[in-house]
Amino acid sequence: METNTEKIAEKLNALVQKNRDAQEGFEKAGQIVTSKTLSEWFVARAIERRIFREELKEEIHSFGHPCVQTPSLTGDIHRTWMEIKAAFSVDSDKAMLKEAMRGEKAALEEYNDVFAETTMPPSTDVLLKAHRAKIEDGLAILRAMENIEFQEES
């Protein structure tokens, strides 16, 4: 019989993997874009997602459960798709913005699903709400950047 902490640990482990994929996706986007400012923004998001992963791992361990990390074929495929899209796009910066926006919307859905499916202890609730708020802020910034014409910077 699965306990509530086992169920929560399972959900948090899924978020660890999703944040790993996001981290690597942001790192890849930071390498692809031509704007230095945009590249730095993507790198900052990658660092944020690494921090999210570490915080989630600590929360999982606080329940006495292991953090399970498995490779993500979906994440690998998405990063390959980003490279292909950038290669065939006239504006790789805009293409990466759109991909990041799509990924952030998916991340919000994943966090919202955890809230909908699981009753959590206060520490987990606070942690996930903080993550979700930062993702929402990032998505708002991406939407604002969608109308900016980026210049290649050296």
mmCIF file of C-alpha atoms in Angstrom:
data_model
loop_
_atom_site.group_PDB
_atom_site.id
_atom_site.type_symbol
_atom_site.label_atom_id
_atom_site.label_comp_id
_atom_site.label_asym_id
_atom_site.label_seq_id
_atom_site.Cartn_x
_atom_site.Cartn_y
_atom_site.Cartn_z
ATOM 1 C CA MET A 1 0.000 0.000 0.000
ATOM 2 C CA GLU A 2 1.379 3.383 -1.029
ATOM 3 C CA THR A 3 1.602 5.974 1.739
ATOM 4 C CA ASN A 4 0.920 9.665 1.200
ATOM 5 C CA THR A 5 4.646 10.481 1.459
ATOM 6 C CA GLU A 6 5.402 7.827 -1.172
ATOM 7 C CA LYS A 7 2.850 9.415 -3.495
ATOM 8 C CA ILE A 8 4.271 12.889 -2.847
ATOM 9 C CA ALA A 9 7.832 11.631 -3.369
ATOM 10 C CA GLU A 10 6.760 10.090 -6.680
ATOM 11 C CA LYS A 11 5.239 13.381 -7.843
ATOM 12 C CA LEU A 12 8.271 15.361 -6.677
ATOM 13 C CA ASN A 13 10.618 12.927 -8.435
ATOM 14 C CA ALA A 14 8.690 13.608 -11.657
ATOM 15 C CA LEU A 15 9.188 17.346 -11.088
ATOM 16 C CA VAL A 16 12.914 16.771 -10.476
ATOM 17 C CA GLN A 17 13.105 15.164 -13.925
ATOM 18 C CA LYS A 18 11.026 17.897 -15.575
ATOM 19 C CA ASN A 19 13.260 20.565 -14.029
ATOM 20 C CA ARG A 20 16.346 18.692 -15.250
ATOM 21 C CA ASP A 21 14.890 18.743 -18.758
ATOM 22 C CA ALA A 22 14.060 22.450 -18.404
ATOM 23 C CA GLN A 23 17.565 23.204 -17.130
ATOM 24 C CA GLU A 24 19.158 21.461 -20.092
ATOM 25 C CA GLY A 25 16.677 23.075 -22.495
ATOM 26 C CA PHE A 26 17.475 26.553 -21.204
ATOM 27 C CA GLU A 27 21.203 25.796 -21.444
ATOM 28 C CA LYS A 28 20.723 24.677 -25.061
ATOM 29 C CA ALA A 29 18.654 27.787 -25.885
ATOM 30 C CA GLY A 30 21.377 29.956 -24.336
ATOM 31 C CA GLN A 31 23.883 28.392 -26.746
ATOM 32 C CA ILE A 32 21.654 28.764 -29.811
ATOM 33 C CA VAL A 33 20.483 32.386 -29.553
ATOM 34 C CA THR A 34 22.554 35.195 -31.014
ATOM 35 C CA SER A 35 21.595 37.898 -28.501
ATOM 36 C CA LYS A 36 23.964 38.001 -25.533
ATOM 37 C CA THR A 37 21.228 39.461 -23.323
ATOM 38 C CA LEU A 38 18.808 36.684 -24.246
ATOM 39 C CA SER A 39 21.521 34.053 -23.808
ATOM 40 C CA GLU A 40 22.247 35.337 -20.308
ATOM 41 C CA TRP A 41 18.532 35.235 -19.474
ATOM 42 C CA PHE A 42 18.296 31.608 -20.607
ATOM 43 C CA VAL A 43 21.415 30.689 -18.597
ATOM 44 C CA ALA A 44 19.893 32.333 -15.503
ATOM 45 C CA ARG A 45 16.738 30.227 -15.995
ATOM 46 C CA ALA A 46 18.901 27.092 -16.280
ATOM 47 C CA ILE A 47 20.541 27.928 -12.942
ATOM 48 C CA GLU A 48 17.109 28.561 -11.407
ATOM 49 C CA ARG A 49 15.924 25.120 -12.552
ATOM 50 C CA ARG A 50 19.027 23.466 -11.100
ATOM 51 C CA ILE A 51 18.170 25.121 -7.785
ATOM 52 C CA PHE A 52 14.565 23.887 -8.102
ATOM 53 C CA ARG A 53 15.903 20.347 -8.576
ATOM 54 C CA GLU A 54 18.088 20.567 -5.492
ATOM 55 C CA GLU A 55 15.232 21.931 -3.390
ATOM 56 C CA LEU A 56 12.923 19.162 -4.599
ATOM 57 C CA LYS A 57 15.556 16.517 -3.826
ATOM 58 C CA GLU A 58 15.913 17.858 -0.288
ATOM 59 C CA GLU A 59 12.151 17.741 0.177
ATOM 60 C CA ILE A 60 12.007 14.143 -1.075
ATOM 61 C CA HIS A 61 14.806 13.150 1.293
ATOM 62 C CA SER A 62 12.995 14.860 4.190
ATOM 63 C CA PHE A 63 10.228 12.268 3.709
ATOM 64 C CA GLY A 64 12.819 9.491 3.927
ATOM 65 C CA HIS A 65 12.489 8.570 0.257
ATOM 66 C CA PRO A 66 15.170 8.366 -2.429
ATOM 67 C CA CYS A 67 15.392 10.770 -5.306
ATOM 68 C CA VAL A 68 15.124 8.729 -8.493
ATOM 69 C CA GLN A 69 16.793 10.261 -11.508
ATOM 70 C CA THR A 70 16.287 8.614 -14.847
ATOM 71 C CA PRO A 71 17.267 9.860 -18.284
ATOM 72 C CA SER A 72 14.482 11.625 -20.140
ATOM 73 C CA LEU A 73 14.081 10.624 -23.767
ATOM 74 C CA THR A 74 11.397 13.298 -24.141
ATOM 75 C CA GLY A 75 13.816 15.996 -22.969
ATOM 76 C CA ASP A 76 16.547 14.758 -25.313
ATOM 77 C CA ILE A 77 14.137 14.769 -28.252
ATOM 78 C CA HIS A 78 12.955 18.281 -27.401
ATOM 79 C CA ARG A 79 16.508 19.656 -27.279
ATOM 80 C CA THR A 80 17.236 18.048 -30.662
ATOM 81 C CA TRP A 81 14.046 19.636 -32.005
ATOM 82 C CA MET A 82 15.251 23.020 -30.706
ATOM 83 C CA GLU A 83 18.485 22.652 -32.683
ATOM 84 C CA ILE A 84 16.627 21.672 -35.853
ATOM 85 C CA LYS A 85 14.142 24.508 -35.457
ATOM 86 C CA ALA A 86 16.942 27.028 -34.909
ATOM 87 C CA ALA A 87 18.845 25.743 -37.934
ATOM 88 C CA PHE A 88 15.869 26.271 -40.245
ATOM 89 C CA SER A 89 14.552 29.441 -38.639
ATOM 90 C CA VAL A 90 15.311 32.895 -39.993
ATOM 91 C CA ASP A 91 15.271 34.168 -36.401
ATOM 92 C CA SER A 92 16.625 31.595 -33.936
ATOM 93 C CA ASP A 93 16.089 33.992 -31.030
ATOM 94 C CA LYS A 94 12.339 34.162 -31.710
ATOM 95 C CA ALA A 95 12.216 30.404 -32.255
ATOM 96 C CA MET A 96 13.876 29.779 -28.885
ATOM 97 C CA LEU A 97 11.515 32.254 -27.193
ATOM 98 C CA LYS A 98 8.534 30.335 -28.570
ATOM 99 C CA GLU A 99 9.996 26.998 -27.456
ATOM 100 C CA ALA A 100 10.751 28.384 -23.997
ATOM 101 C CA MET A 101 7.214 29.732 -23.749
ATOM 102 C CA ARG A 102 5.783 26.353 -24.697
ATOM 103 C CA GLY A 103 7.995 24.654 -22.125
ATOM 104 C CA GLU A 104 7.048 27.099 -19.357
ATOM 105 C CA LYS A 105 3.347 26.588 -20.045
ATOM 106 C CA ALA A 106 3.898 22.836 -19.770
ATOM 107 C CA ALA A 107 5.837 23.321 -16.514
ATOM 108 C CA LEU A 108 2.955 25.293 -15.033
ATOM 109 C CA GLU A 109 0.560 22.508 -15.993
ATOM 110 C CA GLU A 110 2.826 19.930 -14.337
ATOM 111 C CA TYR A 111 3.025 21.914 -11.099
ATOM 112 C CA ASN A 112 -0.743 22.521 -11.163
ATOM 113 C CA ASP A 113 -1.346 18.800 -11.675
ATOM 114 C CA VAL A 114 0.658 18.024 -8.544
ATOM 115 C CA PHE A 115 -1.456 20.486 -6.552
ATOM 116 C CA ALA A 116 -4.659 18.986 -7.961
ATOM 117 C CA GLU A 117 -3.714 15.359 -7.308
ATOM 118 C CA THR A 118 -1.900 15.450 -3.993
ATOM 119 C CA THR A 119 -2.458 16.782 -0.498
ATOM 120 C CA MET A 120 0.937 17.995 0.662
ATOM 121 C CA PRO A 121 2.590 18.977 3.899
ATOM 122 C CA PRO A 122 3.017 22.753 4.366
ATOM 123 C CA SER A 123 6.744 22.697 3.527
ATOM 124 C CA THR A 124 6.091 21.037 0.163
ATOM 125 C CA ASP A 125 3.163 23.321 -0.574
ATOM 126 C CA VAL A 126 5.255 26.444 0.096
ATOM 127 C CA LEU A 127 8.157 25.134 -2.005
ATOM 128 C CA LEU A 128 6.007 24.233 -5.002
ATOM 129 C CA LYS A 129 4.087 27.507 -4.852
ATOM 130 C CA ALA A 130 7.389 29.420 -4.853
ATOM 131 C CA HIS A 131 8.582 27.442 -7.890
ATOM 132 C CA ARG A 132 5.281 27.959 -9.682
ATOM 133 C CA ALA A 133 5.381 31.728 -9.007
ATOM 134 C CA LYS A 134 8.889 31.961 -10.512
ATOM 135 C CA ILE A 135 7.780 29.975 -13.561
ATOM 136 C CA GLU A 136 4.777 32.308 -13.964
ATOM 137 C CA ASP A 137 7.096 35.334 -13.714
ATOM 138 C CA GLY A 138 9.411 33.821 -16.329
ATOM 139 C CA LEU A 139 6.484 33.149 -18.639
ATOM 140 C CA ALA A 140 5.332 36.766 -18.274
ATOM 141 C CA ILE A 141 8.840 37.940 -19.189
ATOM 142 C CA LEU A 142 8.888 35.611 -22.208
ATOM 143 C CA ARG A 143 5.558 37.029 -23.373
ATOM 144 C CA ALA A 144 6.951 40.562 -23.053
ATOM 145 C CA MET A 145 10.111 39.606 -24.956
ATOM 146 C CA GLU A 146 8.052 38.105 -27.766
ATOM 147 C CA ASN A 147 7.612 41.610 -29.264
ATOM 148 C CA ILE A 148 11.232 42.671 -28.910
ATOM 149 C CA GLU A 149 13.554 42.632 -31.893
ATOM 150 C CA PHE A 150 16.843 41.267 -30.617
ATOM 151 C CA GLN A 151 20.103 42.362 -32.158
ATOM 152 C CA GLU A 152 23.087 40.068 -32.408
ATOM 153 C CA GLU A 153 25.459 41.151 -29.648
ATOM 154 C CA SER A 154 29.118 40.453 -29.184
#
